[in-house]
Short mmCIF file of C-alpha atoms in Angstrom, two decimals:
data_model
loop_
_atom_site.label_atom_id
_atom_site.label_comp_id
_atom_site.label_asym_id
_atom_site.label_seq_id
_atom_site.Cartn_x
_atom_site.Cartn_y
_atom_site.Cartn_z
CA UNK A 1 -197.31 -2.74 27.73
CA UNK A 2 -193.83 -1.33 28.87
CA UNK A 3 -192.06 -4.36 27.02
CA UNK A 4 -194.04 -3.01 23.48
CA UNK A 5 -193.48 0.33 24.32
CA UNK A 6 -189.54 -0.49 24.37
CA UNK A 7 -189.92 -2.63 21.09
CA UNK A 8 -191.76 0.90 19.15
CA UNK A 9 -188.45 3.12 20.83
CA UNK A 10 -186.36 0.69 19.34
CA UNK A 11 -187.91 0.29 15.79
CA UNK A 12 -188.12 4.39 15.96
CA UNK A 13 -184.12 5.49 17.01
CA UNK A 14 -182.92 2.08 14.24
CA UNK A 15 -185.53 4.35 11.79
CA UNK A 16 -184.00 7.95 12.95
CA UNK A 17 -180.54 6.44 12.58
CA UNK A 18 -181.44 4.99 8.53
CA UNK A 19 -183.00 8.16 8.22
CA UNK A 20 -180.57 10.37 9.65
CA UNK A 21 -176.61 10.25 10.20
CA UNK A 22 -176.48 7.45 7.90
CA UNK A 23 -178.87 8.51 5.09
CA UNK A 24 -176.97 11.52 4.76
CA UNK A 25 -173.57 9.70 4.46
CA UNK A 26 -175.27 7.45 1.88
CA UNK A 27 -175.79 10.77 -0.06
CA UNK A 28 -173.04 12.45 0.33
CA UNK A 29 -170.33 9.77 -0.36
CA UNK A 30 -170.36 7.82 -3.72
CA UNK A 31 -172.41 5.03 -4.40
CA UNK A 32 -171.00 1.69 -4.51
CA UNK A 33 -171.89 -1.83 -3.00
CA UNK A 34 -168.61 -1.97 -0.56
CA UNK A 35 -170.13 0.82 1.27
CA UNK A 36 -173.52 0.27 1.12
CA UNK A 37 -172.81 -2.93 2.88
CA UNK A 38 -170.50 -1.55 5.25
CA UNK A 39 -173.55 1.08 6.00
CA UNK A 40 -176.17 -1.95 6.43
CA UNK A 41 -173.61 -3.51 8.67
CA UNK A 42 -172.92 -0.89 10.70
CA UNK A 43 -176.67 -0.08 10.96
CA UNK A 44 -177.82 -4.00 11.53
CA UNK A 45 -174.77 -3.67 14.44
CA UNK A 46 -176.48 -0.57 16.16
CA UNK A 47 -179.97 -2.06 16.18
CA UNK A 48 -178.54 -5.46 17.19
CA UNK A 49 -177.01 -3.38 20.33
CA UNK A 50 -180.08 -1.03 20.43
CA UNK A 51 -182.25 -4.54 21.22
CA UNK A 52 -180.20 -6.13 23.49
CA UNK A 53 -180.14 -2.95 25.20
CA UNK A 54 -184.52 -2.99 25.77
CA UNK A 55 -184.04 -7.00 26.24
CA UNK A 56 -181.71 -6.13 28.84
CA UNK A 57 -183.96 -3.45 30.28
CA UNK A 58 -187.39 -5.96 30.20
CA UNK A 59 -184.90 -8.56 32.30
CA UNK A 60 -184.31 -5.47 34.77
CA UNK A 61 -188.50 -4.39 35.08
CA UNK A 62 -189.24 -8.27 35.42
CA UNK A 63 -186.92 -8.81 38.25
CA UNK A 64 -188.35 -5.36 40.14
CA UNK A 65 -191.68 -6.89 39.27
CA UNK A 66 -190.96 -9.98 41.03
CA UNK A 67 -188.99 -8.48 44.25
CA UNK A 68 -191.97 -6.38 44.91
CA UNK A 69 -194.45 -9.93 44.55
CA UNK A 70 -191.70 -11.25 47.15
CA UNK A 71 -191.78 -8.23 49.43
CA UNK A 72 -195.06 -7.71 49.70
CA UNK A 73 -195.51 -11.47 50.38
CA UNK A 74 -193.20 -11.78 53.27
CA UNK A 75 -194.80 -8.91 54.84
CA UNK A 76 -198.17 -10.46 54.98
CA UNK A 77 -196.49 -13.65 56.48
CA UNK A 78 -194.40 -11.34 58.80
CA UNK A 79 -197.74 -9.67 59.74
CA UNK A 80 -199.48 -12.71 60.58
CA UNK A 81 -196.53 -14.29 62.32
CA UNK A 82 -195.98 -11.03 64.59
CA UNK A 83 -199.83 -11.29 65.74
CA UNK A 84 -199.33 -14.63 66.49
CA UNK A 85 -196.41 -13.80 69.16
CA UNK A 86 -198.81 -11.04 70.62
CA UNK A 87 -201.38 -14.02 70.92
CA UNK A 88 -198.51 -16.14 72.42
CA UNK A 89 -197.29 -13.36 74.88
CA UNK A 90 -201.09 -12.12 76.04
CA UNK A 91 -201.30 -15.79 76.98
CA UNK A 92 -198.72 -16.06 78.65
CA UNK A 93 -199.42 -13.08 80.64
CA UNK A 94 -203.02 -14.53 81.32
CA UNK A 95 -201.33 -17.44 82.40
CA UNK A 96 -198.72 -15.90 85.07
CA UNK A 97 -201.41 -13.54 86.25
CA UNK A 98 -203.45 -16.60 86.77
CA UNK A 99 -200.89 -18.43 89.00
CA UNK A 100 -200.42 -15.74 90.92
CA UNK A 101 -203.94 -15.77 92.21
CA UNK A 102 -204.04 -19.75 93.40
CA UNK A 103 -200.77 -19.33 95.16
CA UNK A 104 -202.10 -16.16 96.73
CA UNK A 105 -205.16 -17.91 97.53
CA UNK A 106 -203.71 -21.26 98.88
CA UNK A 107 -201.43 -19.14 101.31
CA UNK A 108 -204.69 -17.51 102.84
CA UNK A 109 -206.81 -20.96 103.26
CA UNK A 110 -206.69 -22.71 106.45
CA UNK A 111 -204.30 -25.41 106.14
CA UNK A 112 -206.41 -26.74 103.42
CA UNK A 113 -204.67 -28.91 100.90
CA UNK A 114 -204.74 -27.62 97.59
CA UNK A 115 -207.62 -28.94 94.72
CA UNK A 116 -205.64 -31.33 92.15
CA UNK A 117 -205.81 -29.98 88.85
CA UNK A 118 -208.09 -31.85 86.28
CA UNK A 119 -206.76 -34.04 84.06
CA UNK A 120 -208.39 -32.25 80.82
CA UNK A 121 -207.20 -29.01 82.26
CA UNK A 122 -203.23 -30.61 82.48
CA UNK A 123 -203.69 -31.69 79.20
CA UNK A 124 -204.43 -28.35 77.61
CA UNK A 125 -202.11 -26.68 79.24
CA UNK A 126 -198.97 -29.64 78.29
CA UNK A 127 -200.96 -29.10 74.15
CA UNK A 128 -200.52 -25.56 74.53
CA UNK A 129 -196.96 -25.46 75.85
CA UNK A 130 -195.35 -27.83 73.09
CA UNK A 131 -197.17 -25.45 70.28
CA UNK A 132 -195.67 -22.43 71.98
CA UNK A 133 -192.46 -23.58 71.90
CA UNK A 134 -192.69 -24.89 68.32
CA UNK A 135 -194.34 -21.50 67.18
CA UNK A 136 -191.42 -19.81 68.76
CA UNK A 137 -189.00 -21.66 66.66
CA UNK A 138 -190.48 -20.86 63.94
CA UNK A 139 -190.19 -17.30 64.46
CA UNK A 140 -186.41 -17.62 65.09
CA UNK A 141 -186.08 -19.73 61.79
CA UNK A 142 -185.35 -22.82 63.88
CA UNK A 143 -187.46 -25.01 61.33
CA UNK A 144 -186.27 -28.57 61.71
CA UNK A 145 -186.78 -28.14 65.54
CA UNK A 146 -189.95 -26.13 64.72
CA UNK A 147 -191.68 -29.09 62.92
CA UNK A 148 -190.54 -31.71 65.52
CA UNK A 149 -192.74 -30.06 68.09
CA UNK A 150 -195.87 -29.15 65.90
CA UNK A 151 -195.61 -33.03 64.78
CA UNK A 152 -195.19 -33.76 68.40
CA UNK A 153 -198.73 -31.68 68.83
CA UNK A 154 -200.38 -32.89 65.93
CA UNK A 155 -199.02 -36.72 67.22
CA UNK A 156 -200.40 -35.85 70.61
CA UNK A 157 -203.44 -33.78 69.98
CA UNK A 158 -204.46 -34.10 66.24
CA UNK A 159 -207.89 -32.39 67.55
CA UNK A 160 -206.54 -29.47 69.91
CA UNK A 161 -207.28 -25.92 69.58
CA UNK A 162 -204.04 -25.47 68.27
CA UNK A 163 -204.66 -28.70 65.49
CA UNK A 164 -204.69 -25.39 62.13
CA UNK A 165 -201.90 -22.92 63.04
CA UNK A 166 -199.71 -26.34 63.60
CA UNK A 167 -200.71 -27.90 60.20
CA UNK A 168 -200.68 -24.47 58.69
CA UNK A 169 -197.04 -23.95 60.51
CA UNK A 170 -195.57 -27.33 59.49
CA UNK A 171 -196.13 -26.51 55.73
CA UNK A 172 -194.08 -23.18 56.30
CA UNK A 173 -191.58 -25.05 58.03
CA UNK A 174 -191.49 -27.31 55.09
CA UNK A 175 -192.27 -24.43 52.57
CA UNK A 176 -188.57 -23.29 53.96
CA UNK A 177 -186.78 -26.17 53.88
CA UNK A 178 -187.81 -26.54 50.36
CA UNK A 179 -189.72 -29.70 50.91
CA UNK A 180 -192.63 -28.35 48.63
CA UNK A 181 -194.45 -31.08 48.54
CA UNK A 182 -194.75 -31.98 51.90
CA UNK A 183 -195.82 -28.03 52.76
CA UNK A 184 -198.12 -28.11 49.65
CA UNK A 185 -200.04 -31.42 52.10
CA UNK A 186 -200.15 -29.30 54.74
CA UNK A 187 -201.75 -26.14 53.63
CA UNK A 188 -204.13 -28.67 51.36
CA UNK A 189 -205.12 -29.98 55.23
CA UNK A 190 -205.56 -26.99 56.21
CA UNK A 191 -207.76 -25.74 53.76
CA UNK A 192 -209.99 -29.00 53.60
CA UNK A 193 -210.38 -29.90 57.24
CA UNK A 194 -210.42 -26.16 59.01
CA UNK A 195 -212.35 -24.38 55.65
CA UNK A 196 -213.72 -21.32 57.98
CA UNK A 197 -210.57 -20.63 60.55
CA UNK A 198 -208.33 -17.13 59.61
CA UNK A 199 -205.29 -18.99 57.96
CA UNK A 200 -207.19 -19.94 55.02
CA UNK A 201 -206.73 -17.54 52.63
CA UNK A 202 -202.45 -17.59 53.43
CA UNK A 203 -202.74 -21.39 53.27
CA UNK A 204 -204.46 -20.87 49.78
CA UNK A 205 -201.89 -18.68 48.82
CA UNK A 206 -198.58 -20.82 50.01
CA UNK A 207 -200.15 -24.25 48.10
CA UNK A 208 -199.90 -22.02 44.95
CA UNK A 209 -196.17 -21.06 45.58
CA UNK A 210 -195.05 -24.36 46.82
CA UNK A 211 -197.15 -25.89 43.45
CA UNK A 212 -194.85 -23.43 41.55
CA UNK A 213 -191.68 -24.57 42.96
CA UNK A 214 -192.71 -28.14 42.03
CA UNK A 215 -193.33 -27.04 38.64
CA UNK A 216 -197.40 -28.00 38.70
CA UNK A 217 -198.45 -24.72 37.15
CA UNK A 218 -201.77 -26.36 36.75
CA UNK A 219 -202.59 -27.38 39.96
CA UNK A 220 -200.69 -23.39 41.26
CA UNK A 221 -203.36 -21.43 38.89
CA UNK A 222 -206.11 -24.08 40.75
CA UNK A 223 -204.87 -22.84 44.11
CA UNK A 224 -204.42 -19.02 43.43
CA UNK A 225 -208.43 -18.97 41.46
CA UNK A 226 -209.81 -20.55 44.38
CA UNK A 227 -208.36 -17.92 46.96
CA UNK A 228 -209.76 -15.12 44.80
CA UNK A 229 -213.29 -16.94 44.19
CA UNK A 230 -213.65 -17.40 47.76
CA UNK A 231 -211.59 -14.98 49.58
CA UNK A 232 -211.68 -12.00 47.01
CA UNK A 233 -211.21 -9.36 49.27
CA UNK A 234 -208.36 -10.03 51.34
CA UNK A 235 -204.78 -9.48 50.98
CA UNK A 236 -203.68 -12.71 49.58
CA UNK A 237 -206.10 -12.64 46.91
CA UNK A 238 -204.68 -10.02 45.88
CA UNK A 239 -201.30 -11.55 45.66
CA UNK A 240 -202.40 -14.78 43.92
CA UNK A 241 -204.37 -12.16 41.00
CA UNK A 242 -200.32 -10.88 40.64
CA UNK A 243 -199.38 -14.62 40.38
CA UNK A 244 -201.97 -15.31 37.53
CA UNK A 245 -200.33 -12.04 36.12
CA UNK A 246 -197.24 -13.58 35.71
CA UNK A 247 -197.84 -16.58 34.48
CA UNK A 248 -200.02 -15.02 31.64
CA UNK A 249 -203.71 -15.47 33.15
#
């Protein structure tokens, strides 16, 4: 709408100009050919400038379209990634408060030797230190080291409780490193194997832009009208509808 809208101004002022200044030269000044093709020059100059100028102009509103797509894009991954670190850091206050009690309780018993911990229960806690640590990384844009230890997880516990945000993690690791098609697998995993767990719709969203970096509009468009069909209320649906936007859906 805003690109015809420039196209009418255009057509108008190159009409107002014919019309006006120059018509009334034409008029005024004898008629020969010389100058009436030094007029039509002069006038096919000015409208020659007067549409690179609203070319120009439609480059500048695409670009602002586009930085606001970005923007509001990295703040729904920045969003997600800062509850995430509350998660982390509520653990890990859980976890210290937690200690604190069985120390305080083996200094009050008897001389009794401590229970062992369970095996399952070392595990968990081993699973959920290596994602922390990777998940950290990730917020400090460490990304190779990042997707060592959420392969290390995923190696070590493909079936932990942490098994999505790793996958979904790994293909933003990737996503960064501009291995696209390697993040496009992971967000496809995550998608397929966890279809009900919160990082869905984002993992939706993040195959279409990795699909678009590869250049498989077709398989992008697939990604983005799933999202809406089945998560049409949520923020990243309403990102992938501005996708379809711009690529003329």
């Amino acid at each position: 709408m805003i690109r015809r809208t420039f196209r009418i101004l255009g057509i108008a002022v190159a009409g107002a100009v014919l019309s006006g200044c120059y018509g009334a030269k034409l008029v005024k000044g004898p008629v020969n050919s010389d100058h009436a093709a030094r007029v039509a020059d002069t006038l096919r100059t000015d409208q020659q400038q007067l549409l690179e100028r609203i070319q120009r102009l439609e480059d500048q509103i695409a670009r602002d379209s586009e930085e606001r797509t970005s923007f509001q894009a990295q703040t729904s991954v920045t969003l997600s990634e800062l509850d995430e670190a509350v998660r982390v850091l509520v653990s890990r206050i859980e976890d210290s408060e937690q200690l604190s009690v069985n120390r305080g309780g083996r200094g009050r018993s008897s001389g009794s030797r401590p229970s062992p911990v369970p095996p399952a229960d070392s595990l968990a806690q081993a699973a959920e230190e290596i994602y922390r640590g990777a998940y950290m990384d990730v917020t400090r844009g460490n990304y190779e080291l990042a997707a060592q230890g959420l392969q290390d997880y995923l190696a070590r516990f493909p079936e932990g409780p942490r098994a999505v945000e790793s996958h979904y993690y790994l293909g933003e690791c990737n996503y960064a490193t501009e291995r696209y098609l390697e993040a496009a697998g992971e967000f496809q995993r995550v998608v397929t194997d966890y279809p009900n767990a919160r990082l869905v719709p984002a993992a939706y969203l993040k195959m279409g832009r990795a699909y678009l970096q590869l250049e498989e509009r077709g398989l992008a468009e697939k990604a983005f009208n799933t999202l809406i069909e089945k998560h049409p209320t949520t923020e990243e649906a309403k990102q992938a509808r501005s996708a379809l936007a711009e690529l003329g859906n």
